[in-house]
Protein backbone atom coordinates (compact mmCIF):
# COMPACT_ATOMS: atom_id res chain seq x y z
CA UNK A 1 0.00 0.00 0.00
CA UNK A 2 1.51 3.35 -1.05
CA UNK A 3 1.71 6.35 1.26
CA UNK A 4 -1.36 8.01 -0.29
CA UNK A 5 -3.49 4.91 0.27
CA UNK A 6 -2.24 4.58 3.83
CA UNK A 7 -2.97 8.23 4.58
CA UNK A 8 -6.44 8.02 3.04
CA UNK A 9 -7.21 4.85 5.03
CA UNK A 10 -6.16 6.48 8.31
CA UNK A 11 -7.95 9.74 7.44
CA UNK A 12 -11.23 7.94 6.79
CA UNK A 13 -10.88 5.87 9.96
CA UNK A 14 -10.30 9.01 12.02
CA UNK A 15 -13.24 10.82 10.45
CA UNK A 16 -15.58 7.81 10.78
CA UNK A 17 -14.84 7.46 14.48
CA UNK A 18 -15.20 11.21 14.87
CA UNK A 19 -18.62 11.15 13.19
CA UNK A 20 -19.68 8.25 15.41
CA UNK A 21 -18.58 10.23 18.47
CA UNK A 22 -20.66 13.24 17.37
CA UNK A 23 -23.67 11.08 16.55
CA UNK A 24 -23.51 9.27 19.88
CA UNK A 25 -23.26 12.59 21.73
CA UNK A 26 -26.37 13.92 19.95
CA UNK A 27 -28.33 10.76 20.78
CA UNK A 28 -27.09 10.92 24.37
CA UNK A 29 -28.37 14.49 24.64
CA UNK A 30 -31.74 13.55 23.12
CA UNK A 31 -32.22 10.55 25.39
CA UNK A 32 -31.26 12.25 28.63
CA UNK A 33 -32.67 15.72 28.20
CA UNK A 34 -35.59 15.52 25.80
CA UNK A 35 -37.27 12.11 25.71
CA UNK A 36 -37.73 11.76 29.50
CA UNK A 37 -39.86 14.90 29.55
CA UNK A 38 -41.91 13.66 26.61
CA UNK A 39 -42.48 10.24 28.20
CA UNK A 40 -43.32 11.72 31.59
CA UNK A 41 -45.81 14.05 29.95
CA UNK A 42 -47.48 11.28 27.94
CA UNK A 43 -47.28 8.63 30.64
CA UNK A 44 -50.50 9.44 32.51
CA UNK A 45 -52.51 9.48 29.29
CA UNK A 46 -51.13 6.06 28.23
CA UNK A 47 -51.24 4.23 31.56
CA UNK A 48 -52.04 5.76 34.89
CA UNK A 49 -49.91 3.09 36.64
CA UNK A 50 -46.69 4.12 34.84
CA UNK A 51 -43.92 5.16 37.21
CA UNK A 52 -41.92 8.00 35.62
CA UNK A 53 -38.90 7.02 37.71
CA UNK A 54 -38.69 3.70 35.83
CA UNK A 55 -38.30 5.61 32.59
CA UNK A 56 -35.65 7.82 34.13
CA UNK A 57 -33.63 4.80 35.25
CA UNK A 58 -33.97 3.21 31.81
CA UNK A 59 -32.81 6.33 30.06
CA UNK A 60 -29.87 6.78 32.42
CA UNK A 61 -28.76 3.19 31.75
CA UNK A 62 -29.00 3.77 28.00
CA UNK A 63 -27.26 7.09 28.45
CA UNK A 64 -24.35 5.43 30.23
CA UNK A 65 -24.02 3.10 27.26
CA UNK A 66 -23.77 6.10 24.97
CA UNK A 67 -21.15 7.67 27.24
CA UNK A 68 -19.02 4.54 26.91
CA UNK A 69 -19.51 4.62 23.14
CA UNK A 70 -18.47 8.29 23.04
CA UNK A 71 -15.33 7.54 25.07
CA UNK A 72 -14.38 4.59 22.84
CA UNK A 73 -15.02 6.57 19.64
CA UNK A 74 -12.98 9.50 20.94
CA UNK A 75 -10.01 7.26 21.79
CA UNK A 76 -10.17 5.55 18.39
CA UNK A 77 -10.43 8.86 16.54
CA UNK A 78 -7.40 10.17 18.43
CA UNK A 79 -5.43 6.98 17.70
CA UNK A 80 -6.03 7.08 13.95
CA UNK A 81 -5.49 10.86 13.81
CA UNK A 82 -2.11 10.47 15.52
CA UNK A 83 -1.13 7.68 13.12
CA UNK A 84 -2.21 9.87 10.20
CA UNK A 85 -0.15 12.85 11.40
CA UNK A 86 2.86 10.63 12.13
CA UNK A 87 2.81 9.09 8.64
CA UNK A 88 2.26 12.45 6.93
CA UNK A 89 4.88 14.40 8.87
CA UNK A 90 7.56 11.72 9.28
CA UNK A 91 7.50 10.79 5.60
CA UNK A 92 5.98 13.32 3.21
CA UNK A 93 6.77 16.45 5.24
CA UNK A 94 10.30 15.45 6.25
CA UNK A 95 11.05 14.78 2.59
CA UNK A 96 9.90 18.27 1.65
CA UNK A 97 11.86 19.88 4.48
CA UNK A 98 15.10 18.24 3.41
CA UNK A 99 14.70 19.52 -0.13
CA UNK A 100 15.02 23.03 1.33
CA UNK A 101 17.12 22.32 4.41
CA UNK A 102 19.19 19.16 3.76
CA UNK A 103 20.23 18.74 7.40
CA UNK A 104 16.73 19.38 8.80
CA UNK A 105 15.61 17.50 11.89
CA UNK A 106 11.93 17.41 12.76
CA UNK A 107 9.86 16.36 15.77
CA UNK A 108 6.17 17.11 15.27
CA UNK A 109 5.13 15.97 18.76
CA UNK A 110 7.51 18.26 20.64
CA UNK A 111 8.53 21.88 20.49
CA UNK A 112 10.42 24.43 22.56
CA UNK A 113 10.29 23.87 26.29
CA UNK A 114 8.29 26.26 28.43
CA UNK A 115 11.41 27.04 30.47
CA UNK A 116 13.39 27.96 27.35
CA UNK A 117 10.62 30.19 25.95
CA UNK A 118 10.19 31.94 29.30
CA UNK A 119 13.93 32.47 29.58
CA UNK A 120 14.07 34.29 26.23
CA UNK A 121 11.28 36.63 27.37
CA UNK A 122 9.57 37.50 24.09
CA UNK A 123 6.10 37.02 25.60
CA UNK A 124 4.53 37.68 28.98
CA UNK A 125 4.34 34.39 30.87
CA UNK A 126 1.10 32.45 31.24
CA UNK A 127 -0.01 29.34 33.12
CA UNK A 128 -0.88 27.20 30.09
CA UNK A 129 1.76 26.25 27.53
CA UNK A 130 1.89 24.09 24.42
CA UNK A 131 4.51 23.72 21.71
CA UNK A 132 4.91 21.33 18.79
CA UNK A 133 6.43 20.93 15.32
CA UNK A 134 10.05 21.48 16.31
CA UNK A 135 12.32 21.94 13.29
CA UNK A 136 15.99 22.74 13.14
CA UNK A 137 18.31 23.02 10.20
CA UNK A 138 20.61 25.28 8.25
CA UNK A 139 19.93 27.71 5.44
CA UNK A 140 22.75 29.60 3.72
CA UNK A 141 25.02 28.73 6.63
CA UNK A 142 22.53 30.01 9.24
CA UNK A 143 21.40 27.51 11.86
CA UNK A 144 17.79 27.94 12.97
CA UNK A 145 15.20 26.36 15.24
CA UNK A 146 11.44 26.91 15.11
CA UNK A 147 8.24 25.68 16.78
CA UNK A 148 4.57 26.45 17.00
CA UNK A 149 3.91 27.90 20.47
CA UNK A 150 0.72 28.69 22.39
CA UNK A 151 0.81 30.58 25.69
CA UNK A 152 -2.37 31.27 27.66
CA UNK A 153 -3.35 32.50 31.10
CA UNK A 154 -6.44 30.99 32.70
CA UNK A 155 -7.92 33.08 35.51
CA UNK A 156 -10.68 31.75 37.76
CA UNK A 157 -12.81 34.19 39.72
CA UNK A 158 -15.63 32.59 41.66
CA UNK A 159 -17.80 30.72 39.18
CA UNK A 160 -16.25 32.45 36.18
CA UNK A 161 -13.21 31.42 34.19
CA UNK A 162 -11.44 33.72 31.75
CA UNK A 163 -8.78 32.61 29.28
CA UNK A 164 -6.34 35.14 27.86
CA UNK A 165 -4.21 34.11 24.89
CA UNK A 166 -0.80 35.71 25.33
CA UNK A 167 0.67 34.16 22.20
CA UNK A 168 -0.37 31.77 19.47
CA UNK A 169 1.98 31.52 16.56
CA UNK A 170 5.52 30.63 15.57
CA UNK A 171 8.80 31.26 17.36
CA UNK A 172 12.28 31.04 15.90
CA UNK A 173 15.86 31.33 16.98
CA UNK A 174 18.72 32.00 14.55
CA UNK A 175 22.42 31.87 15.21
CA UNK A 176 23.60 35.44 14.65
CA UNK A 177 27.21 36.56 14.34
CA UNK A 178 26.83 39.41 16.82
CA UNK A 179 28.25 38.43 20.19
CA UNK A 180 29.27 41.77 21.69
CA UNK A 181 25.76 42.90 22.68
CA UNK A 182 23.82 42.31 25.89
CA UNK A 183 20.07 42.25 25.21
CA UNK A 184 17.88 44.38 22.96
CA UNK A 185 14.13 43.88 22.54
CA UNK A 186 12.06 45.17 19.61
CA UNK A 187 8.25 44.87 19.60
CA UNK A 188 5.76 46.07 17.04
CA UNK A 189 2.78 47.89 18.53
CA UNK A 190 0.55 45.14 17.13
CA UNK A 191 2.35 42.49 19.19
CA UNK A 192 0.34 41.91 22.38
CA UNK A 193 1.57 40.73 25.81
CA UNK A 194 5.13 41.91 25.29
CA UNK A 195 7.74 40.04 27.32
CA UNK A 196 10.41 41.35 29.65
CA UNK A 197 13.51 39.84 28.12
CA UNK A 198 16.05 38.61 30.64
CA UNK A 199 14.37 40.42 33.55
CA UNK A 200 17.27 42.86 33.65
CA UNK A 201 17.02 46.62 33.84
CA UNK A 202 16.05 47.85 30.38
CA UNK A 203 15.91 51.38 29.06
CA UNK A 204 13.52 52.66 26.42
CA UNK A 205 15.50 53.64 23.36
CA UNK A 206 14.20 56.01 20.67
CA UNK A 207 15.98 55.87 17.33
CA UNK A 208 16.42 58.58 14.73
CA UNK A 209 13.57 57.26 12.57
CA UNK A 210 10.31 58.84 13.76
CA UNK A 211 8.35 56.36 11.65
CA UNK A 212 10.07 53.42 13.34
CA UNK A 213 9.49 54.90 16.81
CA UNK A 214 5.78 55.23 15.99
CA UNK A 215 5.42 51.57 15.08
CA UNK A 216 7.88 49.85 17.44
CA UNK A 217 8.93 49.81 21.07
CA UNK A 218 12.65 49.34 21.72
CA UNK A 219 14.19 48.38 25.06
CA UNK A 220 17.84 47.62 25.66
CA UNK A 221 20.07 46.77 28.63
CA UNK A 222 22.70 48.99 27.01
CA UNK A 223 21.17 51.67 24.77
CA UNK A 224 24.27 51.69 22.59
CA UNK A 225 23.45 48.10 21.59
CA UNK A 226 20.14 49.21 20.11
CA UNK A 227 21.91 51.66 17.81
CA UNK A 228 24.46 49.00 16.95
CA UNK A 229 21.78 46.47 16.00
CA UNK A 230 19.15 48.75 14.50
CA UNK A 231 20.97 50.20 11.54
CA UNK A 232 18.79 51.96 8.94
CA UNK A 233 18.94 48.81 6.82
CA UNK A 234 17.91 46.61 9.77
CA UNK A 235 15.00 48.90 10.67
CA UNK A 236 13.80 48.72 7.08
CA UNK A 237 13.98 44.92 7.23
CA UNK A 238 12.05 44.78 10.51
CA UNK A 239 9.33 47.08 9.17
CA UNK A 240 9.03 44.97 6.04
CA UNK A 241 8.67 41.81 8.11
CA UNK A 242 6.07 43.45 10.32
CA UNK A 243 4.04 44.48 7.25
CA UNK A 244 4.30 40.92 5.93
CA UNK A 245 3.52 39.06 9.17
CA UNK A 246 1.18 41.56 10.82
CA UNK A 247 3.11 41.64 14.10
CA UNK A 248 6.59 40.78 15.28
CA UNK A 249 8.87 40.60 18.29
CA UNK A 250 12.67 40.29 18.21
CA UNK A 251 15.24 39.74 20.93
CA UNK A 252 18.88 40.30 19.98
CA UNK A 253 21.18 38.45 22.35
CA UNK A 254 24.84 37.40 22.21
CA UNK A 255 25.17 35.12 19.19
CA UNK A 256 21.43 34.71 18.59
CA UNK A 257 18.31 36.56 17.49
CA UNK A 258 14.92 35.28 18.63
CA UNK A 259 11.81 36.05 16.59
CA UNK A 260 8.11 35.51 17.23
CA UNK A 261 4.85 36.45 15.55
CA UNK A 262 1.20 35.65 16.19
CA UNK A 263 -0.84 33.82 13.57
CA UNK A 264 -4.03 31.78 13.48
CA UNK A 265 -2.51 29.41 10.92
CA UNK A 266 -1.01 26.20 12.30
CA UNK A 267 2.16 25.71 10.30
CA UNK A 268 2.90 22.25 8.85
CA UNK A 269 -0.56 20.89 9.79
CA UNK A 270 -2.72 18.99 7.31
CA UNK A 271 -6.52 19.10 7.20
CA UNK A 272 -7.70 15.60 8.05
CA UNK A 273 -11.26 16.38 6.91
CA UNK A 274 -10.38 16.48 3.20
CA UNK A 275 -8.61 13.95 0.96
CA UNK A 276 -4.90 14.56 0.56
CA UNK A 277 -3.86 16.61 -2.46
CA UNK A 278 -0.08 16.25 -2.53
CA UNK A 279 0.45 19.15 -4.93
CA UNK A 280 -1.57 21.50 -2.76
CA UNK A 281 0.12 20.20 0.38
CA UNK A 282 3.56 20.75 -1.15
CA UNK A 283 2.65 24.36 -1.95
CA UNK A 284 1.23 25.03 1.53
CA UNK A 285 4.30 23.54 3.22
CA UNK A 286 6.54 25.55 0.91
CA UNK A 287 4.83 28.69 2.18
CA UNK A 288 5.45 27.57 5.79
CA UNK A 289 9.14 27.01 5.07
CA UNK A 290 9.48 30.20 3.04
CA UNK A 291 8.86 32.29 6.17
CA UNK A 292 12.08 30.91 7.69
CA UNK A 293 13.99 31.87 4.56
CA UNK A 294 12.31 35.27 4.39
CA UNK A 295 13.35 36.12 7.96
CA UNK A 296 16.95 35.07 7.32
CA UNK A 297 17.08 37.06 4.09
CA UNK A 298 15.27 40.09 5.49
CA UNK A 299 17.51 40.35 8.54
CA UNK A 300 20.54 39.52 6.40
CA UNK A 301 21.69 37.08 9.05
CA UNK A 302 25.16 35.66 8.62
CA UNK A 303 26.66 33.03 10.85
CA UNK A 304 29.90 31.14 11.22
CA UNK A 305 28.85 29.04 14.22
CA UNK A 306 28.39 25.31 13.87
CA UNK A 307 24.79 24.21 14.45
CA UNK A 308 24.07 22.35 17.66
CA UNK A 309 20.82 20.35 17.87
CA UNK A 310 19.62 20.62 21.43
CA UNK A 311 15.94 21.64 21.15
CA UNK A 312 16.61 24.76 23.16
CA UNK A 313 14.96 28.03 22.26
JSON list of C-alpha atoms in Angstrom, two decimals, residues 4 14 22 26 55 75 80 87-88 94 100 108 111 127-128 145-146 149 167 172 175 233 236 253 256 266 274 307:
[
{"chain": "A", "resi": 4, "resn": "UNK", "atom": "CA", "xyz": [-1.36, 8.01, -0.29]},
{"chain": "A", "resi": 14, "resn": "UNK", "atom": "CA", "xyz": [-10.30, 9.01, 12.02]},
{"chain": "A", "resi": 22, "resn": "UNK", "atom": "CA", "xyz": [-20.66, 13.24, 17.37]},
{"chain": "A", "resi": 26, "resn": "UNK", "atom": "CA", "xyz": [-26.37, 13.92, 19.95]},
{"chain": "A", "resi": 55, "resn": "UNK", "atom": "CA", "xyz": [-38.30, 5.61, 32.59]},
{"chain": "A", "resi": 75, "resn": "UNK", "atom": "CA", "xyz": [-10.01, 7.26, 21.79]},
{"chain": "A", "resi": 80, "resn": "UNK", "atom": "CA", "xyz": [-6.03, 7.08, 13.95]},
{"chain": "A", "resi": 87, "resn": "UNK", "atom": "CA", "xyz": [2.81, 9.09, 8.64]},
{"chain": "A", "resi": 88, "resn": "UNK", "atom": "CA", "xyz": [2.26, 12.45, 6.93]},
{"chain": "A", "resi": 94, "resn": "UNK", "atom": "CA", "xyz": [10.30, 15.45, 6.25]},
{"chain": "A", "resi": 100, "resn": "UNK", "atom": "CA", "xyz": [15.02, 23.03, 1.33]},
{"chain": "A", "resi": 108, "resn": "UNK", "atom": "CA", "xyz": [6.17, 17.11, 15.27]},
{"chain": "A", "resi": 111, "resn": "UNK", "atom": "CA", "xyz": [8.53, 21.88, 20.49]},
{"chain": "A", "resi": 127, "resn": "UNK", "atom": "CA", "xyz": [-0.01, 29.34, 33.12]},
{"chain": "A", "resi": 128, "resn": "UNK", "atom": "CA", "xyz": [-0.88, 27.20, 30.09]},
{"chain": "A", "resi": 145, "resn": "UNK", "atom": "CA", "xyz": [15.20, 26.36, 15.24]},
{"chain": "A", "resi": 146, "resn": "UNK", "atom": "CA", "xyz": [11.44, 26.91, 15.11]},
{"chain": "A", "resi": 149, "resn": "UNK", "atom": "CA", "xyz": [3.91, 27.90, 20.47]},
{"chain": "A", "resi": 167, "resn": "UNK", "atom": "CA", "xyz": [0.67, 34.16, 22.20]},
{"chain": "A", "resi": 172, "resn": "UNK", "atom": "CA", "xyz": [12.28, 31.04, 15.90]},
{"chain": "A", "resi": 175, "resn": "UNK", "atom": "CA", "xyz": [22.42, 31.87, 15.21]},
{"chain": "A", "resi": 233, "resn": "UNK", "atom": "CA", "xyz": [18.94, 48.81, 6.82]},
{"chain": "A", "resi": 236, "resn": "UNK", "atom": "CA", "xyz": [13.80, 48.72, 7.08]},
{"chain": "A", "resi": 253, "resn": "UNK", "atom": "CA", "xyz": [21.18, 38.45, 22.35]},
{"chain": "A", "resi": 256, "resn": "UNK", "atom": "CA", "xyz": [21.43, 34.71, 18.59]},
{"chain": "A", "resi": 266, "resn": "UNK", "atom": "CA", "xyz": [-1.01, 26.20, 12.30]},
{"chain": "A", "resi": 274, "resn": "UNK", "atom": "CA", "xyz": [-10.38, 16.48, 3.20]},
{"chain": "A", "resi": 307, "resn": "UNK", "atom": "CA", "xyz": [24.79, 24.21, 14.45]}
]
